[in-house]
């Protein structure tokens, strides 16, 4: 795989768009969660545009991570800092791959739960929600560690496009 000095403008934009969309999914999830519980108890529930928004944004996240993966394959991604210990490189590689898998699995399991009325898919979706929160915490911690303690350019690469 190609190893450029930094990320492209599109890669950076897609990263931050997905961050914002994921944050919105967590903030505005109550409408769809309440509707799901009402549906499972065979109770009526009123239409709420936030339910549709949650579904559409979930599918949009799936499309955008697919786009990110295509770009990553074509353009590449910067290498970890040269002096980074092997265990940190392994954790970074695993956590980045996990983000793609978990986000895709959340989108798919959420759609299957909602449209297929499958409780196991909803349970998986909720479990993955917690896994994703853990990955986000690890990601933020690692970015701050690189920036504040290790003084690397890892965080800057996701803010400034490569020249």
mmCIF file with all atom_site columns, C-alpha atoms in Angstrom:
data_model
loop_
_atom_site.group_PDB
_atom_site.id
_atom_site.type_symbol
_atom_site.label_atom_id
_atom_site.label_alt_id
_atom_site.label_comp_id
_atom_site.label_asym_id
_atom_site.label_entity_id
_atom_site.label_seq_id
_atom_site.pdbx_PDB_ins_code
_atom_site.Cartn_x
_atom_site.Cartn_y
_atom_site.Cartn_z
_atom_site.occupancy
_atom_site.B_iso_or_equiv
_atom_site.pdbx_formal_charge
_atom_site.auth_seq_id
_atom_site.auth_comp_id
_atom_site.auth_asym_id
_atom_site.auth_atom_id
_atom_site.pdbx_PDB_model_num
ATOM 1   C CA . UNK A 1 1   ? 0.000   0.000   0.000  1.00 0.00 ? 1   UNK A CA 1
ATOM 2   C CA . UNK A 1 2   ? 1.096   3.538   -0.765 1.00 0.00 ? 2   UNK A CA 1
ATOM 3   C CA . UNK A 1 3   ? 2.399   5.472   2.261  1.00 0.00 ? 3   UNK A CA 1
ATOM 4   C CA . UNK A 1 4   ? 2.032   9.214   1.648  1.00 0.00 ? 4   UNK A CA 1
ATOM 5   C CA . UNK A 1 5   ? 3.354   11.838  4.075  1.00 0.00 ? 5   UNK A CA 1
ATOM 6   C CA . UNK A 1 6   ? -0.193  12.781  5.103  1.00 0.00 ? 6   UNK A CA 1
ATOM 7   C CA . UNK A 1 7   ? -3.849  12.373  4.323  1.00 0.00 ? 7   UNK A CA 1
ATOM 8   C CA . UNK A 1 8   ? -5.594  14.036  1.381  1.00 0.00 ? 8   UNK A CA 1
ATOM 9   C CA . UNK A 1 9   ? -8.239  16.746  1.812  1.00 0.00 ? 9   UNK A CA 1
ATOM 10  C CA . UNK A 1 10  ? -10.953 14.244  0.932  1.00 0.00 ? 10  UNK A CA 1
ATOM 11  C CA . UNK A 1 11  ? -9.666  11.683  3.451  1.00 0.00 ? 11  UNK A CA 1
ATOM 12  C CA . UNK A 1 12  ? -9.588  14.332  6.182  1.00 0.00 ? 12  UNK A CA 1
ATOM 13  C CA . UNK A 1 13  ? -13.050 15.637  5.276  1.00 0.00 ? 13  UNK A CA 1
ATOM 14  C CA . UNK A 1 14  ? -14.506 12.121  5.283  1.00 0.00 ? 14  UNK A CA 1
ATOM 15  C CA . UNK A 1 15  ? -12.928 11.403  8.683  1.00 0.00 ? 15  UNK A CA 1
ATOM 16  C CA . UNK A 1 16  ? -14.475 14.478  10.297 1.00 0.00 ? 16  UNK A CA 1
ATOM 17  C CA . UNK A 1 17  ? -17.837 14.041  8.560  1.00 0.00 ? 17  UNK A CA 1
ATOM 18  C CA . UNK A 1 18  ? -18.053 10.484  9.896  1.00 0.00 ? 18  UNK A CA 1
ATOM 19  C CA . UNK A 1 19  ? -17.058 11.751  13.367 1.00 0.00 ? 19  UNK A CA 1
ATOM 20  C CA . UNK A 1 20  ? -19.894 14.299  13.271 1.00 0.00 ? 20  UNK A CA 1
ATOM 21  C CA . UNK A 1 21  ? -22.411 11.760  11.958 1.00 0.00 ? 21  UNK A CA 1
ATOM 22  C CA . UNK A 1 22  ? -21.480 9.180   14.598 1.00 0.00 ? 22  UNK A CA 1
ATOM 23  C CA . UNK A 1 23  ? -21.785 11.837  17.323 1.00 0.00 ? 23  UNK A CA 1
ATOM 24  C CA . UNK A 1 24  ? -25.224 12.780  15.993 1.00 0.00 ? 24  UNK A CA 1
ATOM 25  C CA . UNK A 1 25  ? -26.275 9.115   16.032 1.00 0.00 ? 25  UNK A CA 1
ATOM 26  C CA . UNK A 1 26  ? -25.413 8.879   19.738 1.00 0.00 ? 26  UNK A CA 1
ATOM 27  C CA . UNK A 1 27  ? -27.010 12.209  20.626 1.00 0.00 ? 27  UNK A CA 1
ATOM 28  C CA . UNK A 1 28  ? -30.282 11.637  18.765 1.00 0.00 ? 28  UNK A CA 1
ATOM 29  C CA . UNK A 1 29  ? -30.731 7.884   19.246 1.00 0.00 ? 29  UNK A CA 1
ATOM 30  C CA . UNK A 1 30  ? -33.563 8.092   21.774 1.00 0.00 ? 30  UNK A CA 1
ATOM 31  C CA . UNK A 1 31  ? -36.322 8.499   19.180 1.00 0.00 ? 31  UNK A CA 1
ATOM 32  C CA . UNK A 1 32  ? -35.482 5.304   17.341 1.00 0.00 ? 32  UNK A CA 1
ATOM 33  C CA . UNK A 1 33  ? -34.782 3.423   20.581 1.00 0.00 ? 33  UNK A CA 1
ATOM 34  C CA . UNK A 1 34  ? -38.186 4.439   21.965 1.00 0.00 ? 34  UNK A CA 1
ATOM 35  C CA . UNK A 1 35  ? -39.907 3.556   18.695 1.00 0.00 ? 35  UNK A CA 1
ATOM 36  C CA . UNK A 1 36  ? -38.173 0.141   18.673 1.00 0.00 ? 36  UNK A CA 1
ATOM 37  C CA . UNK A 1 37  ? -39.299 -0.580  22.240 1.00 0.00 ? 37  UNK A CA 1
ATOM 38  C CA . UNK A 1 38  ? -42.867 0.487   21.415 1.00 0.00 ? 38  UNK A CA 1
ATOM 39  C CA . UNK A 1 39  ? -42.833 -1.697  18.286 1.00 0.00 ? 39  UNK A CA 1
ATOM 40  C CA . UNK A 1 40  ? -41.570 -4.708  20.238 1.00 0.00 ? 40  UNK A CA 1
ATOM 41  C CA . UNK A 1 41  ? -44.352 -4.229  22.814 1.00 0.00 ? 41  UNK A CA 1
ATOM 42  C CA . UNK A 1 42  ? -46.894 -3.782  19.994 1.00 0.00 ? 42  UNK A CA 1
ATOM 43  C CA . UNK A 1 43  ? -47.632 -0.245  21.166 1.00 0.00 ? 43  UNK A CA 1
ATOM 44  C CA . UNK A 1 44  ? -48.330 2.615   18.773 1.00 0.00 ? 44  UNK A CA 1
ATOM 45  C CA . UNK A 1 45  ? -45.721 5.283   18.242 1.00 0.00 ? 45  UNK A CA 1
ATOM 46  C CA . UNK A 1 46  ? -45.890 8.571   16.388 1.00 0.00 ? 46  UNK A CA 1
ATOM 47  C CA . UNK A 1 47  ? -43.766 9.351   13.379 1.00 0.00 ? 47  UNK A CA 1
ATOM 48  C CA . UNK A 1 48  ? -40.669 11.275  14.351 1.00 0.00 ? 48  UNK A CA 1
ATOM 49  C CA . UNK A 1 49  ? -38.330 12.588  11.635 1.00 0.00 ? 49  UNK A CA 1
ATOM 50  C CA . UNK A 1 50  ? -35.387 11.734  13.905 1.00 0.00 ? 50  UNK A CA 1
ATOM 51  C CA . UNK A 1 51  ? -36.170 8.049   13.366 1.00 0.00 ? 51  UNK A CA 1
ATOM 52  C CA . UNK A 1 52  ? -35.795 8.450   9.615  1.00 0.00 ? 52  UNK A CA 1
ATOM 53  C CA . UNK A 1 53  ? -32.711 10.604  10.159 1.00 0.00 ? 53  UNK A CA 1
ATOM 54  C CA . UNK A 1 54  ? -31.091 7.874   12.285 1.00 0.00 ? 54  UNK A CA 1
ATOM 55  C CA . UNK A 1 55  ? -31.684 5.296   9.550  1.00 0.00 ? 55  UNK A CA 1
ATOM 56  C CA . UNK A 1 56  ? -30.483 7.558   6.731  1.00 0.00 ? 56  UNK A CA 1
ATOM 57  C CA . UNK A 1 57  ? -27.402 8.693   8.648  1.00 0.00 ? 57  UNK A CA 1
ATOM 58  C CA . UNK A 1 58  ? -26.561 5.072   9.497  1.00 0.00 ? 58  UNK A CA 1
ATOM 59  C CA . UNK A 1 59  ? -26.631 4.162   5.811  1.00 0.00 ? 59  UNK A CA 1
ATOM 60  C CA . UNK A 1 60  ? -24.663 7.313   4.947  1.00 0.00 ? 60  UNK A CA 1
ATOM 61  C CA . UNK A 1 61  ? -21.958 6.297   7.439  1.00 0.00 ? 61  UNK A CA 1
ATOM 62  C CA . UNK A 1 62  ? -21.744 2.911   5.707  1.00 0.00 ? 62  UNK A CA 1
ATOM 63  C CA . UNK A 1 63  ? -21.316 4.603   2.309  1.00 0.00 ? 63  UNK A CA 1
ATOM 64  C CA . UNK A 1 64  ? -18.716 7.052   3.641  1.00 0.00 ? 64  UNK A CA 1
ATOM 65  C CA . UNK A 1 65  ? -16.585 4.372   5.302  1.00 0.00 ? 65  UNK A CA 1
ATOM 66  C CA . UNK A 1 66  ? -16.727 2.423   2.052  1.00 0.00 ? 66  UNK A CA 1
ATOM 67  C CA . UNK A 1 67  ? -15.468 5.540   0.274  1.00 0.00 ? 67  UNK A CA 1
ATOM 68  C CA . UNK A 1 68  ? -12.724 5.925   2.898  1.00 0.00 ? 68  UNK A CA 1
ATOM 69  C CA . UNK A 1 69  ? -11.610 2.338   2.328  1.00 0.00 ? 69  UNK A CA 1
ATOM 70  C CA . UNK A 1 70  ? -11.483 2.844   -1.442 1.00 0.00 ? 70  UNK A CA 1
ATOM 71  C CA . UNK A 1 71  ? -9.418  6.021   -0.969 1.00 0.00 ? 71  UNK A CA 1
ATOM 72  C CA . UNK A 1 72  ? -7.151  4.249   1.490  1.00 0.00 ? 72  UNK A CA 1
ATOM 73  C CA . UNK A 1 73  ? -6.530  1.517   -1.091 1.00 0.00 ? 73  UNK A CA 1
ATOM 74  C CA . UNK A 1 74  ? -5.874  4.020   -3.893 1.00 0.00 ? 74  UNK A CA 1
ATOM 75  C CA . UNK A 1 75  ? -4.126  6.881   -2.103 1.00 0.00 ? 75  UNK A CA 1
ATOM 76  C CA . UNK A 1 76  ? -2.750  5.060   0.932  1.00 0.00 ? 76  UNK A CA 1
ATOM 77  C CA . UNK A 1 77  ? -2.295  6.287   4.467  1.00 0.00 ? 77  UNK A CA 1
ATOM 78  C CA . UNK A 1 78  ? 0.683   7.745   6.294  1.00 0.00 ? 78  UNK A CA 1
ATOM 79  C CA . UNK A 1 79  ? 2.922   5.326   8.125  1.00 0.00 ? 79  UNK A CA 1
ATOM 80  C CA . UNK A 1 80  ? 3.056   5.401   11.905 1.00 0.00 ? 80  UNK A CA 1
ATOM 81  C CA . UNK A 1 81  ? 5.925   7.405   13.383 1.00 0.00 ? 81  UNK A CA 1
ATOM 82  C CA . UNK A 1 82  ? 9.227   5.607   12.800 1.00 0.00 ? 82  UNK A CA 1
ATOM 83  C CA . UNK A 1 83  ? 10.126  5.402   16.482 1.00 0.00 ? 83  UNK A CA 1
ATOM 84  C CA . UNK A 1 84  ? 6.728   4.078   17.555 1.00 0.00 ? 84  UNK A CA 1
ATOM 85  C CA . UNK A 1 85  ? 7.072   0.777   19.448 1.00 0.00 ? 85  UNK A CA 1
ATOM 86  C CA . UNK A 1 86  ? 5.774   -2.347  17.702 1.00 0.00 ? 86  UNK A CA 1
ATOM 87  C CA . UNK A 1 87  ? 2.981   -2.937  20.256 1.00 0.00 ? 87  UNK A CA 1
ATOM 88  C CA . UNK A 1 88  ? 1.638   0.585   19.678 1.00 0.00 ? 88  UNK A CA 1
ATOM 89  C CA . UNK A 1 89  ? 1.750   0.033   15.910 1.00 0.00 ? 89  UNK A CA 1
ATOM 90  C CA . UNK A 1 90  ? -0.165  -3.213  16.318 1.00 0.00 ? 90  UNK A CA 1
ATOM 91  C CA . UNK A 1 91  ? -2.801  -1.603  18.545 1.00 0.00 ? 91  UNK A CA 1
ATOM 92  C CA . UNK A 1 92  ? -3.186  1.297   16.091 1.00 0.00 ? 92  UNK A CA 1
ATOM 93  C CA . UNK A 1 93  ? -3.560  -1.037  13.136 1.00 0.00 ? 93  UNK A CA 1
ATOM 94  C CA . UNK A 1 94  ? -6.061  -3.255  14.962 1.00 0.00 ? 94  UNK A CA 1
ATOM 95  C CA . UNK A 1 95  ? -8.106  -0.328  16.267 1.00 0.00 ? 95  UNK A CA 1
ATOM 96  C CA . UNK A 1 96  ? -8.307  1.370   12.847 1.00 0.00 ? 96  UNK A CA 1
ATOM 97  C CA . UNK A 1 97  ? -9.454  -1.867  11.213 1.00 0.00 ? 97  UNK A CA 1
ATOM 98  C CA . UNK A 1 98  ? -11.908 -2.363  14.077 1.00 0.00 ? 98  UNK A CA 1
ATOM 99  C CA . UNK A 1 99  ? -13.443 1.059   13.434 1.00 0.00 ? 99  UNK A CA 1
ATOM 100 C CA . UNK A 1 100 ? -14.292 0.084   9.864  1.00 0.00 ? 100 UNK A CA 1
ATOM 101 C CA . UNK A 1 101 ? -15.675 -3.314  10.872 1.00 0.00 ? 101 UNK A CA 1
ATOM 102 C CA . UNK A 1 102 ? -17.701 -1.997  13.810 1.00 0.00 ? 102 UNK A CA 1
ATOM 103 C CA . UNK A 1 103 ? -19.143 0.966   11.899 1.00 0.00 ? 103 UNK A CA 1
ATOM 104 C CA . UNK A 1 104 ? -20.131 -1.257  8.980  1.00 0.00 ? 104 UNK A CA 1
ATOM 105 C CA . UNK A 1 105 ? -21.586 -3.903  11.299 1.00 0.00 ? 105 UNK A CA 1
ATOM 106 C CA . UNK A 1 106 ? -23.549 -1.254  13.200 1.00 0.00 ? 106 UNK A CA 1
ATOM 107 C CA . UNK A 1 107 ? -25.055 0.107   9.978  1.00 0.00 ? 107 UNK A CA 1
ATOM 108 C CA . UNK A 1 108 ? -25.979 -3.347  8.732  1.00 0.00 ? 108 UNK A CA 1
ATOM 109 C CA . UNK A 1 109 ? -27.248 -4.702  12.064 1.00 0.00 ? 109 UNK A CA 1
ATOM 110 C CA . UNK A 1 110 ? -29.309 -1.558  12.657 1.00 0.00 ? 110 UNK A CA 1
ATOM 111 C CA . UNK A 1 111 ? -30.922 -1.843  9.228  1.00 0.00 ? 111 UNK A CA 1
ATOM 112 C CA . UNK A 1 112 ? -31.608 -5.551  9.711  1.00 0.00 ? 112 UNK A CA 1
ATOM 113 C CA . UNK A 1 113 ? -33.080 -4.904  13.157 1.00 0.00 ? 113 UNK A CA 1
ATOM 114 C CA . UNK A 1 114 ? -35.327 -2.079  11.964 1.00 0.00 ? 114 UNK A CA 1
ATOM 115 C CA . UNK A 1 115 ? -36.436 -3.373  8.574  1.00 0.00 ? 115 UNK A CA 1
ATOM 116 C CA . UNK A 1 116 ? -36.285 -7.083  9.379  1.00 0.00 ? 116 UNK A CA 1
ATOM 117 C CA . UNK A 1 117 ? -37.704 -6.763  12.903 1.00 0.00 ? 117 UNK A CA 1
ATOM 118 C CA . UNK A 1 118 ? -34.958 -9.050  14.210 1.00 0.00 ? 118 UNK A CA 1
ATOM 119 C CA . UNK A 1 119 ? -34.236 -8.777  17.915 1.00 0.00 ? 119 UNK A CA 1
ATOM 120 C CA . UNK A 1 120 ? -30.798 -10.474 17.673 1.00 0.00 ? 120 UNK A CA 1
ATOM 121 C CA . UNK A 1 121 ? -29.693 -7.808  15.186 1.00 0.00 ? 121 UNK A CA 1
ATOM 122 C CA . UNK A 1 122 ? -30.855 -5.091  17.606 1.00 0.00 ? 122 UNK A CA 1
ATOM 123 C CA . UNK A 1 123 ? -28.904 -6.739  20.427 1.00 0.00 ? 123 UNK A CA 1
ATOM 124 C CA . UNK A 1 124 ? -25.787 -6.864  18.243 1.00 0.00 ? 124 UNK A CA 1
ATOM 125 C CA . UNK A 1 125 ? -26.338 -3.228  17.264 1.00 0.00 ? 125 UNK A CA 1
ATOM 126 C CA . UNK A 1 126 ? -26.510 -2.202  20.932 1.00 0.00 ? 126 UNK A CA 1
ATOM 127 C CA . UNK A 1 127 ? -23.457 -4.260  21.853 1.00 0.00 ? 127 UNK A CA 1
ATOM 128 C CA . UNK A 1 128 ? -21.496 -2.687  18.992 1.00 0.00 ? 128 UNK A CA 1
ATOM 129 C CA . UNK A 1 129 ? -22.561 0.749   20.248 1.00 0.00 ? 129 UNK A CA 1
ATOM 130 C CA . UNK A 1 130 ? -20.571 0.054   23.413 1.00 0.00 ? 130 UNK A CA 1
ATOM 131 C CA . UNK A 1 131 ? -17.626 -1.376  21.479 1.00 0.00 ? 131 UNK A CA 1
ATOM 132 C CA . UNK A 1 132 ? -17.584 1.745   19.316 1.00 0.00 ? 132 UNK A CA 1
ATOM 133 C CA . UNK A 1 133 ? -17.548 3.979   22.400 1.00 0.00 ? 133 UNK A CA 1
ATOM 134 C CA . UNK A 1 134 ? -14.503 2.050   23.641 1.00 0.00 ? 134 UNK A CA 1
ATOM 135 C CA . UNK A 1 135 ? -12.768 2.447   20.293 1.00 0.00 ? 135 UNK A CA 1
ATOM 136 C CA . UNK A 1 136 ? -13.528 6.162   20.269 1.00 0.00 ? 136 UNK A CA 1
ATOM 137 C CA . UNK A 1 137 ? -12.088 6.558   23.775 1.00 0.00 ? 137 UNK A CA 1
ATOM 138 C CA . UNK A 1 138 ? -8.948  4.632   22.768 1.00 0.00 ? 138 UNK A CA 1
ATOM 139 C CA . UNK A 1 139 ? -8.620  6.690   19.578 1.00 0.00 ? 139 UNK A CA 1
ATOM 140 C CA . UNK A 1 140 ? -8.929  10.030  21.386 1.00 0.00 ? 140 UNK A CA 1
ATOM 141 C CA . UNK A 1 141 ? -6.511  8.887   24.094 1.00 0.00 ? 141 UNK A CA 1
ATOM 142 C CA . UNK A 1 142 ? -3.961  7.742   21.490 1.00 0.00 ? 142 UNK A CA 1
ATOM 143 C CA . UNK A 1 143 ? -4.260  10.991  19.515 1.00 0.00 ? 143 UNK A CA 1
ATOM 144 C CA . UNK A 1 144 ? -3.692  13.048  22.671 1.00 0.00 ? 144 UNK A CA 1
ATOM 145 C CA . UNK A 1 145 ? -0.830  10.783  23.745 1.00 0.00 ? 145 UNK A CA 1
ATOM 146 C CA . UNK A 1 146 ? 0.862   11.310  20.387 1.00 0.00 ? 146 UNK A CA 1
ATOM 147 C CA . UNK A 1 147 ? 0.300   15.055  20.441 1.00 0.00 ? 147 UNK A CA 1
ATOM 148 C CA . UNK A 1 148 ? 0.983   15.928  24.084 1.00 0.00 ? 148 UNK A CA 1
ATOM 149 C CA . UNK A 1 149 ? 3.397   13.266  25.351 1.00 0.00 ? 149 UNK A CA 1
ATOM 150 C CA . UNK A 1 150 ? 5.173   11.813  22.320 1.00 0.00 ? 150 UNK A CA 1
ATOM 151 C CA . UNK A 1 151 ? 5.122   15.101  20.348 1.00 0.00 ? 151 UNK A CA 1
ATOM 152 C CA . UNK A 1 152 ? 4.515   13.401  16.986 1.00 0.00 ? 152 UNK A CA 1
ATOM 153 C CA . UNK A 1 153 ? 2.633   14.803  13.995 1.00 0.00 ? 153 UNK A CA 1
ATOM 154 C CA . UNK A 1 154 ? -0.020  12.073  14.072 1.00 0.00 ? 154 UNK A CA 1
ATOM 155 C CA . UNK A 1 155 ? -2.815  14.428  15.110 1.00 0.00 ? 155 UNK A CA 1
ATOM 156 C CA . UNK A 1 156 ? -1.794  17.184  12.704 1.00 0.00 ? 156 UNK A CA 1
ATOM 157 C CA . UNK A 1 157 ? -2.006  14.748  9.792  1.00 0.00 ? 157 UNK A CA 1
ATOM 158 C CA . UNK A 1 158 ? -5.774  14.499  10.303 1.00 0.00 ? 158 UNK A CA 1
ATOM 159 C CA . UNK A 1 159 ? -6.137  18.282  10.345 1.00 0.00 ? 159 UNK A CA 1
ATOM 160 C CA . UNK A 1 160 ? -3.782  19.474  7.591  1.00 0.00 ? 160 UNK A CA 1
ATOM 161 C CA . UNK A 1 161 ? -3.802  17.762  4.184  1.00 0.00 ? 161 UNK A CA 1
ATOM 162 C CA . UNK A 1 162 ? -0.513  16.623  2.723  1.00 0.00 ? 162 UNK A CA 1
ATOM 163 C CA . UNK A 1 163 ? 1.168   19.162  0.489  1.00 0.00 ? 163 UNK A CA 1
#
